[in-house]
Short mmCIF file of C-alpha atoms in Angstrom, two decimals:
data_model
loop_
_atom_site.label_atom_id
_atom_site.label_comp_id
_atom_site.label_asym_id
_atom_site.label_seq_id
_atom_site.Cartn_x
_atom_site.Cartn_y
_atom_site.Cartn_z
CA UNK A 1 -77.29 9.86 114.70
CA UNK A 2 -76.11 9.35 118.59
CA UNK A 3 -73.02 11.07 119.23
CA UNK A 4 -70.95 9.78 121.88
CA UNK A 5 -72.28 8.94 125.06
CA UNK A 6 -70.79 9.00 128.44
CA UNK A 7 -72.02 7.53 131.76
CA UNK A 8 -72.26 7.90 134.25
CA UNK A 9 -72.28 11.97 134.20
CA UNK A 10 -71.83 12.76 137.63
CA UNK A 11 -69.79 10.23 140.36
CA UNK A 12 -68.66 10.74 144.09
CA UNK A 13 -65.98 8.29 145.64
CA UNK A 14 -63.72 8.55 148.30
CA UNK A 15 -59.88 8.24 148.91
CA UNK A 16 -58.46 4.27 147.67
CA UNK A 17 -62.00 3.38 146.06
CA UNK A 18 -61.95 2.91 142.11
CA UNK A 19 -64.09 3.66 139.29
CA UNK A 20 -65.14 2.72 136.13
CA UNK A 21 -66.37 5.24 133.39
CA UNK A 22 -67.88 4.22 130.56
CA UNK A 23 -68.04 5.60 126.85
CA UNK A 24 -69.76 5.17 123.75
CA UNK A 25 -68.58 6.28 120.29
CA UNK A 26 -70.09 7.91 117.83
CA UNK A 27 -71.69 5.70 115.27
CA UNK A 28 -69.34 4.44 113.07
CA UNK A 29 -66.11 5.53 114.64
CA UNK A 30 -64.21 3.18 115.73
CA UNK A 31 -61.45 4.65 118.09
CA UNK A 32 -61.54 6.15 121.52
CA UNK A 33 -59.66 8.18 123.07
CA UNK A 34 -59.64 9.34 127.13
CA UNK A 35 -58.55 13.22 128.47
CA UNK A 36 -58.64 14.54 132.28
CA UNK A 37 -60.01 18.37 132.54
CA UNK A 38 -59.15 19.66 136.13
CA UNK A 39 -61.27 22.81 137.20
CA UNK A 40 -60.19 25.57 135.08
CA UNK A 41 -57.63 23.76 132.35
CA UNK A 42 -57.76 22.78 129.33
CA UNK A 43 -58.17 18.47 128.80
CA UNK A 44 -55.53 16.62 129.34
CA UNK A 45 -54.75 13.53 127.18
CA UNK A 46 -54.56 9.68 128.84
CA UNK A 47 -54.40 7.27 126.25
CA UNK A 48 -56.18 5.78 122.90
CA UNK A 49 -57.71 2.64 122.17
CA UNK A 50 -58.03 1.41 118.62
CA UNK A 51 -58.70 -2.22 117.46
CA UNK A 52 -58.64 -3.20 121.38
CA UNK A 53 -55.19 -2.49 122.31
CA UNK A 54 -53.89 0.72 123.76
CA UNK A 55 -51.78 3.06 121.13
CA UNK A 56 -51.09 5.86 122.59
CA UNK A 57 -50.32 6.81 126.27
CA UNK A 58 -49.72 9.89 127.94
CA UNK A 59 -48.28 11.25 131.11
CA UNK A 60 -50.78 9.35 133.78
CA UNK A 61 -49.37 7.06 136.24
CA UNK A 62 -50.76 2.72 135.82
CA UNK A 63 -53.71 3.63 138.10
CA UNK A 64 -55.11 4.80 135.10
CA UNK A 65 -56.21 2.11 132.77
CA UNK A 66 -58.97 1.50 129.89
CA UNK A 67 -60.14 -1.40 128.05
CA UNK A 68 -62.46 -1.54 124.16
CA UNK A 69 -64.74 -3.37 123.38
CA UNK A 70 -65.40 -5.32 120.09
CA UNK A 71 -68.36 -3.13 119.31
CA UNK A 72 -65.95 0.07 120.17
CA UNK A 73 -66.94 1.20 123.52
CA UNK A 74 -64.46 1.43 126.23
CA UNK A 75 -64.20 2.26 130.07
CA UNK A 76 -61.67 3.43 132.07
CA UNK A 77 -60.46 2.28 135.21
CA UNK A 78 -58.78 4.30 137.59
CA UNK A 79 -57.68 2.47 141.10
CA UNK A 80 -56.66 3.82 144.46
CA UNK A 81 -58.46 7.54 143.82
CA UNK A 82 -56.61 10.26 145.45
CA UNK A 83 -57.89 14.02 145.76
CA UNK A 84 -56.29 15.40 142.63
CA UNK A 85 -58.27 12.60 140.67
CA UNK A 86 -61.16 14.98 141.01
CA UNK A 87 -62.00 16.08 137.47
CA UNK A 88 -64.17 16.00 134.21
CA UNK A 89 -63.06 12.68 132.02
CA UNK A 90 -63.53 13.26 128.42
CA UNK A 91 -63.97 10.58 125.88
CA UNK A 92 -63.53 11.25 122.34
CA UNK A 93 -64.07 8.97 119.58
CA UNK A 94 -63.23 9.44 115.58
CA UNK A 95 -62.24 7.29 112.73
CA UNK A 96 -58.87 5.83 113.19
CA UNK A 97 -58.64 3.62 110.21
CA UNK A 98 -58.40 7.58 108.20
CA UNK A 99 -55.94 9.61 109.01
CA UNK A 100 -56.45 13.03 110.31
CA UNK A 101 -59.98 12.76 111.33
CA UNK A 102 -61.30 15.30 114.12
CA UNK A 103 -61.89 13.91 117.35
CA UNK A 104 -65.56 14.35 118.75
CA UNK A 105 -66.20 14.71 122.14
CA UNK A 106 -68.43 13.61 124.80
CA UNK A 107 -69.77 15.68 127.64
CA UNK A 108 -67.99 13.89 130.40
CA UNK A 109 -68.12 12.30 133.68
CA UNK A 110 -67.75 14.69 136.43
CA UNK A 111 -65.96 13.24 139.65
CA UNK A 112 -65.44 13.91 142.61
CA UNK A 113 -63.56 12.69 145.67
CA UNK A 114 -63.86 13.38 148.79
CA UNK B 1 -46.16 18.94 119.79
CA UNK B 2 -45.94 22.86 118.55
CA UNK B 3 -46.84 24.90 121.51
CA UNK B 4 -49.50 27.16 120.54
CA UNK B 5 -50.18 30.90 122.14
CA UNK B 6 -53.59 32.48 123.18
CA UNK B 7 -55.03 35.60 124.18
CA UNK B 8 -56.12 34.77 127.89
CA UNK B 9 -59.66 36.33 126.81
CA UNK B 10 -61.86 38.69 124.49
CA UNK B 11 -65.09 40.21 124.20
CA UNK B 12 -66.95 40.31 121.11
CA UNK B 13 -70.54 42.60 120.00
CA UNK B 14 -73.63 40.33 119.52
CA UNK B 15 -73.72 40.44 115.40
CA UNK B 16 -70.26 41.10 114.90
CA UNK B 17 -67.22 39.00 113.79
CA UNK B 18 -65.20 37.46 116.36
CA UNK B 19 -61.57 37.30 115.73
CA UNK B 20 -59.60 34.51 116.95
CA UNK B 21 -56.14 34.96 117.17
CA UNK B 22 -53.51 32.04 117.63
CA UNK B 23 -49.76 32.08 116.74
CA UNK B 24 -47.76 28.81 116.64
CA UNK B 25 -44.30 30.30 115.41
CA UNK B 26 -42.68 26.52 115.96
CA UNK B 27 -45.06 24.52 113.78
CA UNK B 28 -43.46 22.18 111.13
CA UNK B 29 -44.54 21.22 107.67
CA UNK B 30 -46.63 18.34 109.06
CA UNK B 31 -48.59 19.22 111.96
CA UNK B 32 -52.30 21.00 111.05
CA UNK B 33 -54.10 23.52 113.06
CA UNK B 34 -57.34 22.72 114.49
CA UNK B 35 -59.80 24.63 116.81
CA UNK B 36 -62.49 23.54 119.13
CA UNK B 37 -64.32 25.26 121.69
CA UNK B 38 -66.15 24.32 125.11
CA UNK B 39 -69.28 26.00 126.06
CA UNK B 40 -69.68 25.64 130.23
CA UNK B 41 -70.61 22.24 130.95
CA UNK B 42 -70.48 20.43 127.76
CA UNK B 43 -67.60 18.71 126.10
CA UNK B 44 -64.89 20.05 123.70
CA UNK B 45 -66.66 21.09 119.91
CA UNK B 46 -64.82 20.49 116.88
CA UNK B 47 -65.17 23.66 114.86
CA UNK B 48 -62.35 23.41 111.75
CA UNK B 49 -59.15 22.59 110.85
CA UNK B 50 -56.40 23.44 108.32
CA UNK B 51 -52.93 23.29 106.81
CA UNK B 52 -51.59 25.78 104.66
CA UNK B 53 -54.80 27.08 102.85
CA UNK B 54 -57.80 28.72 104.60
CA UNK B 55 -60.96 26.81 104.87
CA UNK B 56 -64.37 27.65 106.12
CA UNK B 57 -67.27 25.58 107.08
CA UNK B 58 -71.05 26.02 108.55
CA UNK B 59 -69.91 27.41 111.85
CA UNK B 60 -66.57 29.65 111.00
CA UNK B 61 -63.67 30.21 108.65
CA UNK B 62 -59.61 29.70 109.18
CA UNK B 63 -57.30 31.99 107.74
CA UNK B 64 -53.52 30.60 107.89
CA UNK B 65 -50.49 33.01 107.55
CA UNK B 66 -48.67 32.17 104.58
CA UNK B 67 -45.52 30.97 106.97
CA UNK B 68 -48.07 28.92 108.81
CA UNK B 69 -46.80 30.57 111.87
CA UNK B 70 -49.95 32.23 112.91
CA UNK B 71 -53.93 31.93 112.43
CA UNK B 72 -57.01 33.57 113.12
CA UNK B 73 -60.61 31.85 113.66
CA UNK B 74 -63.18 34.27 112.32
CA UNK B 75 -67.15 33.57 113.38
CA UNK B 76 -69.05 35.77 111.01
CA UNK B 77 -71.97 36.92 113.02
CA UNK B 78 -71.10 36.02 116.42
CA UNK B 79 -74.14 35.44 119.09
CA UNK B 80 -74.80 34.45 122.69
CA UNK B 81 -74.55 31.11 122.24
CA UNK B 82 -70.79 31.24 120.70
CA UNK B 83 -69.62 32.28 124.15
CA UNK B 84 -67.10 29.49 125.20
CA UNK B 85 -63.55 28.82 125.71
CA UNK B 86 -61.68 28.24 122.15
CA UNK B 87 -58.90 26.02 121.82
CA UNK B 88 -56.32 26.27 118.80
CA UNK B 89 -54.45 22.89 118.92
CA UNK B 90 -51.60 22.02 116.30
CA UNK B 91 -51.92 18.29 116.04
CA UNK B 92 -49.48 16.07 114.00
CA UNK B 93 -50.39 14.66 110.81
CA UNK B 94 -50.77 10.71 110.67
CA UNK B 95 -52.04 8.43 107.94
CA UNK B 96 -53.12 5.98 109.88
CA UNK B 97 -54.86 6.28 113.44
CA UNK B 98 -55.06 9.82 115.35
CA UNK B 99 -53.03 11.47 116.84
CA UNK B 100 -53.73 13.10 120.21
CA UNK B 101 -54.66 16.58 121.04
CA UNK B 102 -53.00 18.70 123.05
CA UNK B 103 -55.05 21.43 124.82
CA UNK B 104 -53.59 24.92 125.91
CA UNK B 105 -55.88 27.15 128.55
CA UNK B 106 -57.40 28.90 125.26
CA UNK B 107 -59.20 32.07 124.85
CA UNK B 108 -62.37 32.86 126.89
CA UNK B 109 -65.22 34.41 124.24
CA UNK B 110 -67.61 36.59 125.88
CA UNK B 111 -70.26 37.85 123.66
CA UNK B 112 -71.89 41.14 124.46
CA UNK B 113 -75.21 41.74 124.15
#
């Protein structure tokens, strides 16, 4: 049983390029959900996806912005990278059609920009 | 979100119990507590979570004060490989989608040989 898959793991861009990061949940969950881990903090959360629509959101500015999949995957976008982009992304999927499930994580994308 | 509080770090004997402490004096009647932990390079680990009554699992045990305003993780027999960071996370209740977690700086286990 896969658990959820990230790719790519590592990634270096520069200033004003974008990126896409990809994710894959864990068989049979259906909802993803994004956090950015800067060196030395805990994750921070960006949004959720369930049933293709974004349903939660947090404090990230519009440069930051995701997308699922029918089959559940999702990727997320992040336009015009500045320095303080650099960090691990997260994805976490679970089962959002249950309430209360724990969230299973990924082992990231690290990236960089320089 | 209840704001949850941390011990900055601990060390812990190889084949003792570790004892997790957490307080979370502000939590209301529907918000659980939940712990993970993140061993260097990998991604956040679900370990357990709880409401009012303790529960324990494969990997560790949760005891919750009776006021809910305080709990501690316990790993039985603690070894190298439960060195990590350790997140307690109070996380609101929903019946229908998840909620999101919200991550403190949590409590850096080192185990000792």
């Amino acid at each position: 049983d896969a658990g959820v898959t990230q790719s790519p793991t590592h990634l270096i861009k520069t200033r004003g390029q974008q990126v896409t990061l990809r994710c894959s949940p864990k068989s049979g969950h259906d909802t993803v959900s994004w956090y950015q881990q800067a060196l030395g903090q805990g994750p921070q959360f960006i949004f959720q996806y369930y049933e293709e629509e974004e349903r939660q959101r947090g404090n990230f500015p519009d440069r930051f912005s995701g997308h699922q999949f029918p089959n559940y995957s999702s990727e997320l976008n992040v336009n015009a990278l500045l320095l303080g982009d650099s960090a691990l992304y997260l994805c976490a999927s679970s089962l959002g059609s249950r309430g209360n499930q724990p969230q299973h994580f990924g082992d990231g994308t690290r990236l960089s920009i320089l | 979100d209840a704001k949850t509080t941390q011990p900055p770090s601990m060390d812990c004997a190889e084949g003792r119990a570790a004892n997790l402490p957490c307080n979370h004096s502000t939590i209301s009647g529907n918000e659980y507590v939940y712990w993970y932990r993140q061993i260097h390079s990998q991604g956040p680990q679900y370990i357990i979570h709880g409401l009012k009554n303790n529960e324990t699992n494969e990997m560790a045990s949760l005891i919750i004060t009776e006021d809910r305003k305080s709990s501690t993780l316990i790993l039985p027999h603690a070894t190298l490989r439960d060195t990590a960071v350790y997140y307690c996370i109070v996380r609101l209740w929903a019946n229908f989608g998840n909620e999101k977690l919200t991550f403190g700086t949590g409590t850096r286990l080192t185990i000792i040989p």
